[in-house]
């Protein structure tokens, strides 16, 4: 490659490129040397900024890329895997589901409301950019210890921010997860997921084709907000993280609603050649990626970019992360149609450049070239690191003898259902409009949210899952379990699991222990995805979630999507009637290692997580889904955090909103034929298990089917009464459990600080 | 019967109302863009929920000045029934079609959940599908639903049987815990003087389909459609 002449210096004085300036852009000496070698000259200030964001961890995946490549991404129903704005699966009848999950962790700690709100805004754009109408939002939140002074402020702000954005734009937030651990003090996680539906024949991609075609900017004006957000997200926090507040963007959901409607209307006219939203690294990342994917070049006239502040420099315009902005290449002659639609929706738009065949990003301002960079190296020559990693030493299995004596089981149960992790999250999801679009057929609180595909009988089931305490104990098993649990939750509502998106939240990849957690989790995820035919179609990596050297628990959040066919049945977790038989599906050995019971009741985080048999997982899940399809079960719930007794309690608690609660009575195994202590049977977190209820008349059919499928199944009790009763071991009223379950979060949020 | 739904920038329940009305009417209502200065001939006008103009100024304040609203106000004054739901209720108060205003919820938080409503007066186009005193269930979803008016206005509303719905317990009792937003006298919906305009925070269109968990909204919409022929 010949070295072109350096661009002219812009009118305004720019800082000279010094070692300090390079370092402050998060680039290492080696990386900078590589930039000089690629250009054959020193970059100017704007170009340095562009390299720094394109080569940031956030945009380049430089530490994770080699491992992400090991994940399975294909299946006959996958239309588009990772690499685009979102992944796409075929859901039949010429329709496609488009989804992705993304983190907005760092901004949400610094400025909880705006950080979370813009996380939702960003993931919504990723979905409608592809021509899909967003139909559901989900999220997964992790906060620090409830005892930490800042936690309440973070919850209040994050929840209000997620609601503030989604409620205004009118896309229902149908569910999510919210858990707590001191490891997230200073590094809370906000993972936001959006699912959209598109016509499979009308999907829009980002490859900029058509030399000479107009490059159009639409949406909010560019301001100075969020400059270097991607770089911030690629560094760990120290105590000065508050000072980073100016790097957080401000969301405007009303504008996004207009941009959304305008884009979907424009897409229907067939005017768009390629389109990309401006997310992390703003105009830089969108224009470079579009040109790279199209194998073309792009020339931008920065004087024509709509701005909302005066005297913005090329550097600021290119690096701004102002929200609600889209970049598109129009088909020739369609500029007028686009203008008319944008005007109707009062969305600012401007032709700011054109596609070229130069393979270069050329920036002009004031009639001078202020930046001129080869596209391909910005993307493809980004450094790729094979970071050293340390596999964690295997943990010792739990020695029951070392544990304190078990409290009475009903006491433990009341504490668990009223604990921060297992309590009702109603206080959160009642702040989200989860019903707008009038297709939410399973509201928050179940195993998975279920939304109808508008105008059809088909339904999409959506869940977000991860068990970080398993991931830290055994990363490979934890990664696999997160995938298996998502698959299980979808199966539990009767959906056929189709694909996942992932949001991989970890500490600094420069620490070999953290890198070891990452590698283990990804390998485990891949194994489970292959065993369950559950490919990864999109995702995001968030490293550097650590403060003052303390990393978060490894948290590979999985967002799973499944389909319930038009004729198919859906299950919910609430018991439906008294005097039905309660059955436990799946084998129980009583694994308490790394369990919630062990942590929250016995005060220990030791032990190894329950083993995961992916073949049994698949067999049991397929079996349960079959029962639901045949209409043989009246309620279904997977057994997860807290084990069997918590699962039973949750099925009874879910009956409370409808009026008189329906209780349950079960008979634990007789001590004589039970090697494991009772607590292990009640609270152990053995995998691949479900609880179902069924009319007594159907039980023989279910048991015969279980034998035929080689699936363990046993009748353990009956529904009815107003209590959860353990034969010979006590009872607790559902009303009392309900009070504990519903009470913790509102009381915590309302308590004086 | 012909219906028109006014769509403002930021409306987001316009499609939901259209779907529910279409189910009741057998054909879709006209969707009227806010910038239109004329309305098609309509037997019913609906102001839908959402966040018109982002509710950035004061909920409903900007939409009340949209060109289409001049015509809505004129038609309402001429007796054309107007159903104003959620953000539509806010717009109707800002446009002077209904008295009082909707302040921020007492909790200062958005609230989305099913609530119970006591039908206070059934002698109207909108409520004669119900008995007075009947308890029905519909969802609310708003941040600014805290109805307020001065005591004289409230007394007049009560004297003139212009309270349509009050928030209540499942048993029909008024209680603070059953009031999702702090509305004065538990008011959830009110009529104009002629009971041809109904403003209500709850969303009848959201429980107009058994698969969504209830049909009290459908009962209401079906009856309105039947009455208007």
CSV table of C-alpha atoms in Angstrom, one decimal, chain A residues 188-382:
chain,number,residue,atom,x,y,z
A,188,UNK,CA,-23.4,-3.5,38.2
A,189,UNK,CA,-24.5,-5.2,35.0
A,190,UNK,CA,-27.2,-4.0,32.7
A,191,UNK,CA,-27.8,-6.5,29.8
A,192,UNK,CA,-30.6,-5.5,27.5
A,193,UNK,CA,-32.1,-7.7,24.9
A,194,UNK,CA,-34.6,-6.9,22.1
A,195,UNK,CA,-36.5,-9.3,19.9
A,196,UNK,CA,-38.1,-8.1,16.7
A,197,UNK,CA,-40.0,-9.7,13.8
A,198,UNK,CA,-39.3,-9.1,10.2
A,199,UNK,CA,-40.5,-10.3,6.8
A,200,UNK,CA,-37.8,-12.9,6.0
A,201,UNK,CA,-37.7,-11.6,2.5
A,202,UNK,CA,-37.1,-8.1,3.5
A,203,UNK,CA,-34.1,-8.0,5.8
A,204,UNK,CA,-31.7,-5.1,5.7
A,205,UNK,CA,-28.0,-5.5,6.0
A,206,UNK,CA,-25.2,-3.1,6.5
A,207,UNK,CA,-22.9,-3.7,3.5
A,208,UNK,CA,-22.5,-0.4,1.7
A,209,UNK,CA,-22.7,-1.3,-2.0
A,210,UNK,CA,-23.3,0.9,-5.1
A,211,UNK,CA,-20.4,3.3,-5.8
A,212,UNK,CA,-21.7,6.8,-6.0
A,213,UNK,CA,-24.8,6.2,-4.0
A,214,UNK,CA,-25.8,8.7,-1.3
A,215,UNK,CA,-24.9,8.2,2.3
A,216,UNK,CA,-27.7,9.6,4.4
A,217,UNK,CA,-27.6,10.5,8.1
A,218,UNK,CA,-31.0,10.5,9.9
A,219,UNK,CA,-32.0,11.2,13.5
A,220,UNK,CA,-30.8,13.4,16.3
A,221,UNK,CA,-28.1,15.9,15.7
A,222,UNK,CA,-24.6,15.1,16.7
A,223,UNK,CA,-23.4,16.6,20.0
A,224,UNK,CA,-20.5,16.2,22.3
A,225,UNK,CA,-22.0,13.6,24.4
A,226,UNK,CA,-20.5,10.1,24.7
A,227,UNK,CA,-17.3,10.9,23.1
A,228,UNK,CA,-15.0,7.9,23.8
A,229,UNK,CA,-17.7,5.8,25.3
A,230,UNK,CA,-16.3,2.7,23.7
A,231,UNK,CA,-12.9,3.4,25.1
A,232,UNK,CA,-14.4,3.9,28.5
A,233,UNK,CA,-16.1,0.6,28.3
A,234,UNK,CA,-12.7,-0.9,27.5
A,235,UNK,CA,-11.0,0.0,30.7
A,236,UNK,CA,-11.5,-1.0,34.3
A,237,UNK,CA,-12.8,1.4,36.9
A,238,UNK,CA,-10.8,3.0,39.6
A,239,UNK,CA,-12.2,5.2,42.4
A,240,UNK,CA,-12.4,8.1,39.9
A,241,UNK,CA,-15.2,6.4,37.8
A,242,UNK,CA,-17.6,9.2,38.8
A,243,UNK,CA,-15.5,11.6,36.8
A,244,UNK,CA,-16.3,9.7,33.7
A,245,UNK,CA,-20.0,10.9,33.7
A,246,UNK,CA,-19.5,13.1,30.7
A,247,UNK,CA,-18.8,10.0,28.6
A,248,UNK,CA,-22.4,8.7,29.2
A,249,UNK,CA,-24.9,9.6,26.5
A,250,UNK,CA,-28.4,11.0,27.1
A,251,UNK,CA,-31.4,9.1,25.6
A,252,UNK,CA,-34.3,10.6,23.8
A,253,UNK,CA,-36.9,7.8,23.4
A,254,UNK,CA,-39.4,10.1,21.7
A,255,UNK,CA,-36.9,10.8,18.9
A,256,UNK,CA,-36.1,7.1,18.6
A,257,UNK,CA,-39.8,6.3,18.3
A,258,UNK,CA,-39.9,8.7,15.3
A,259,UNK,CA,-36.7,7.3,13.8
A,260,UNK,CA,-38.1,3.8,14.2
A,261,UNK,CA,-41.3,4.6,12.5
A,262,UNK,CA,-39.6,6.6,9.8
A,263,UNK,CA,-37.1,3.8,9.1
A,264,UNK,CA,-39.7,1.1,8.9
A,265,UNK,CA,-41.8,3.2,6.6
A,266,UNK,CA,-38.8,3.9,4.4
A,267,UNK,CA,-37.8,0.3,4.4
A,268,UNK,CA,-41.2,-0.6,3.0
A,269,UNK,CA,-40.6,1.6,0.0
A,270,UNK,CA,-37.5,-0.3,-1.0
A,271,UNK,CA,-35.3,2.8,-1.0
A,272,UNK,CA,-32.5,1.5,1.2
A,273,UNK,CA,-29.4,-0.2,0.0
A,274,UNK,CA,-27.8,-0.6,3.4
A,275,UNK,CA,-28.3,0.7,6.8
A,276,UNK,CA,-26.5,0.7,10.2
A,277,UNK,CA,-27.3,2.4,13.4
A,278,UNK,CA,-24.7,4.6,15.1
A,279,UNK,CA,-24.0,2.9,18.4
A,280,UNK,CA,-20.6,2.6,20.1
A,281,UNK,CA,-18.1,4.7,18.3
A,282,UNK,CA,-20.9,6.5,16.5
A,283,UNK,CA,-20.3,7.7,12.9
A,284,UNK,CA,-16.8,6.2,12.9
A,285,UNK,CA,-17.9,2.6,13.5
A,286,UNK,CA,-21.0,2.7,11.4
A,287,UNK,CA,-19.3,4.2,8.3
A,288,UNK,CA,-16.2,2.0,8.6
A,289,UNK,CA,-18.2,-1.2,9.1
A,290,UNK,CA,-20.6,-0.4,6.3
A,291,UNK,CA,-17.8,0.2,3.8
A,292,UNK,CA,-15.8,-2.8,5.1
A,293,UNK,CA,-18.7,-5.2,4.6
A,294,UNK,CA,-19.4,-3.8,1.2
A,295,UNK,CA,-15.8,-3.9,0.1
A,296,UNK,CA,-16.1,-0.2,-0.8
A,297,UNK,CA,-15.0,3.1,0.5
A,298,UNK,CA,-16.9,6.1,2.0
A,299,UNK,CA,-16.4,9.8,1.6
A,300,UNK,CA,-18.0,12.0,4.2
A,301,UNK,CA,-18.5,15.7,4.2
A,302,UNK,CA,-18.5,16.5,7.9
A,303,UNK,CA,-19.8,20.0,7.3
A,304,UNK,CA,-23.1,18.4,6.3
A,305,UNK,CA,-23.5,16.3,9.4
A,306,UNK,CA,-26.4,17.7,11.5
A,307,UNK,CA,-25.0,18.9,14.7
A,308,UNK,CA,-26.5,20.3,17.9
A,309,UNK,CA,-23.6,22.2,19.1
A,310,UNK,CA,-21.4,24.8,17.4
A,311,UNK,CA,-17.8,24.5,16.5
A,312,UNK,CA,-17.6,20.8,16.6
A,313,UNK,CA,-14.3,19.4,15.4
A,314,UNK,CA,-14.0,16.5,13.0
A,315,UNK,CA,-12.6,14.5,15.9
A,316,UNK,CA,-15.8,15.2,18.0
A,317,UNK,CA,-18.1,14.6,15.1
A,318,UNK,CA,-16.6,11.2,14.3
A,319,UNK,CA,-16.3,10.0,17.9
A,320,UNK,CA,-19.6,11.4,19.3
A,321,UNK,CA,-21.9,8.7,20.7
A,322,UNK,CA,-25.0,10.9,20.5
A,323,UNK,CA,-28.0,8.6,20.5
A,324,UNK,CA,-30.9,8.0,18.0
A,325,UNK,CA,-28.8,8.3,14.8
A,326,UNK,CA,-28.9,6.1,11.7
A,327,UNK,CA,-26.6,5.9,8.7
A,328,UNK,CA,-27.9,4.5,5.4
A,329,UNK,CA,-27.0,4.2,1.8
A,330,UNK,CA,-29.9,4.9,-0.5
A,331,UNK,CA,-30.6,3.4,-3.8
A,332,UNK,CA,-30.1,5.9,-6.6
A,333,UNK,CA,-32.9,8.4,-7.1
A,334,UNK,CA,-34.6,7.6,-3.8
A,335,UNK,CA,-33.4,10.7,-2.0
A,336,UNK,CA,-36.7,12.5,-2.4
A,337,UNK,CA,-38.8,9.6,-1.1
A,338,UNK,CA,-36.6,9.4,2.0
A,339,UNK,CA,-36.7,13.1,2.5
A,340,UNK,CA,-40.5,13.1,2.4
A,341,UNK,CA,-40.8,10.3,5.0
A,342,UNK,CA,-38.2,11.8,7.3
A,343,UNK,CA,-40.0,15.1,7.1
A,344,UNK,CA,-43.4,13.5,7.9
A,345,UNK,CA,-41.9,12.0,11.1
A,346,UNK,CA,-40.0,15.2,11.8
A,347,UNK,CA,-36.7,13.4,11.7
A,348,UNK,CA,-33.6,15.4,10.7
A,349,UNK,CA,-31.8,13.9,7.8
A,350,UNK,CA,-29.0,15.0,5.4
A,351,UNK,CA,-26.9,13.5,2.6
A,352,UNK,CA,-23.5,13.6,4.2
A,353,UNK,CA,-21.4,11.6,1.7
A,354,UNK,CA,-21.2,8.9,-0.9
A,355,UNK,CA,-20.0,5.4,-1.4
A,356,UNK,CA,-16.7,5.2,-3.3
A,357,UNK,CA,-14.5,2.4,-4.7
A,358,UNK,CA,-11.4,3.7,-3.0
A,359,UNK,CA,-11.4,1.3,0.0
A,360,UNK,CA,-10.8,4.4,2.1
A,361,UNK,CA,-12.6,6.5,4.6
A,362,UNK,CA,-12.1,10.0,3.5
A,363,UNK,CA,-13.3,12.8,5.7
A,364,UNK,CA,-13.7,16.4,4.4
A,365,UNK,CA,-14.4,19.5,6.4
A,366,UNK,CA,-14.1,23.1,5.2
A,367,UNK,CA,-13.2,21.9,1.7
A,368,UNK,CA,-10.1,20.1,3.1
A,369,UNK,CA,-9.4,16.5,3.7
A,370,UNK,CA,-9.1,16.1,7.4
A,371,UNK,CA,-8.8,12.3,7.6
A,372,UNK,CA,-7.9,9.6,5.1
A,373,UNK,CA,-7.7,6.1,6.3
A,374,UNK,CA,-7.7,2.7,4.6
A,375,UNK,CA,-10.9,0.9,5.7
A,376,UNK,CA,-9.8,-2.7,5.8
A,377,UNK,CA,-7.0,-2.4,8.3
A,378,UNK,CA,-9.2,-0.4,10.6
A,379,UNK,CA,-11.4,-3.5,10.9
A,380,UNK,CA,-9.3,-6.5,9.8
A,381,UNK,CA,-5.9,-5.5,11.0
A,382,UNK,CA,-7.2,-4.7,14.5
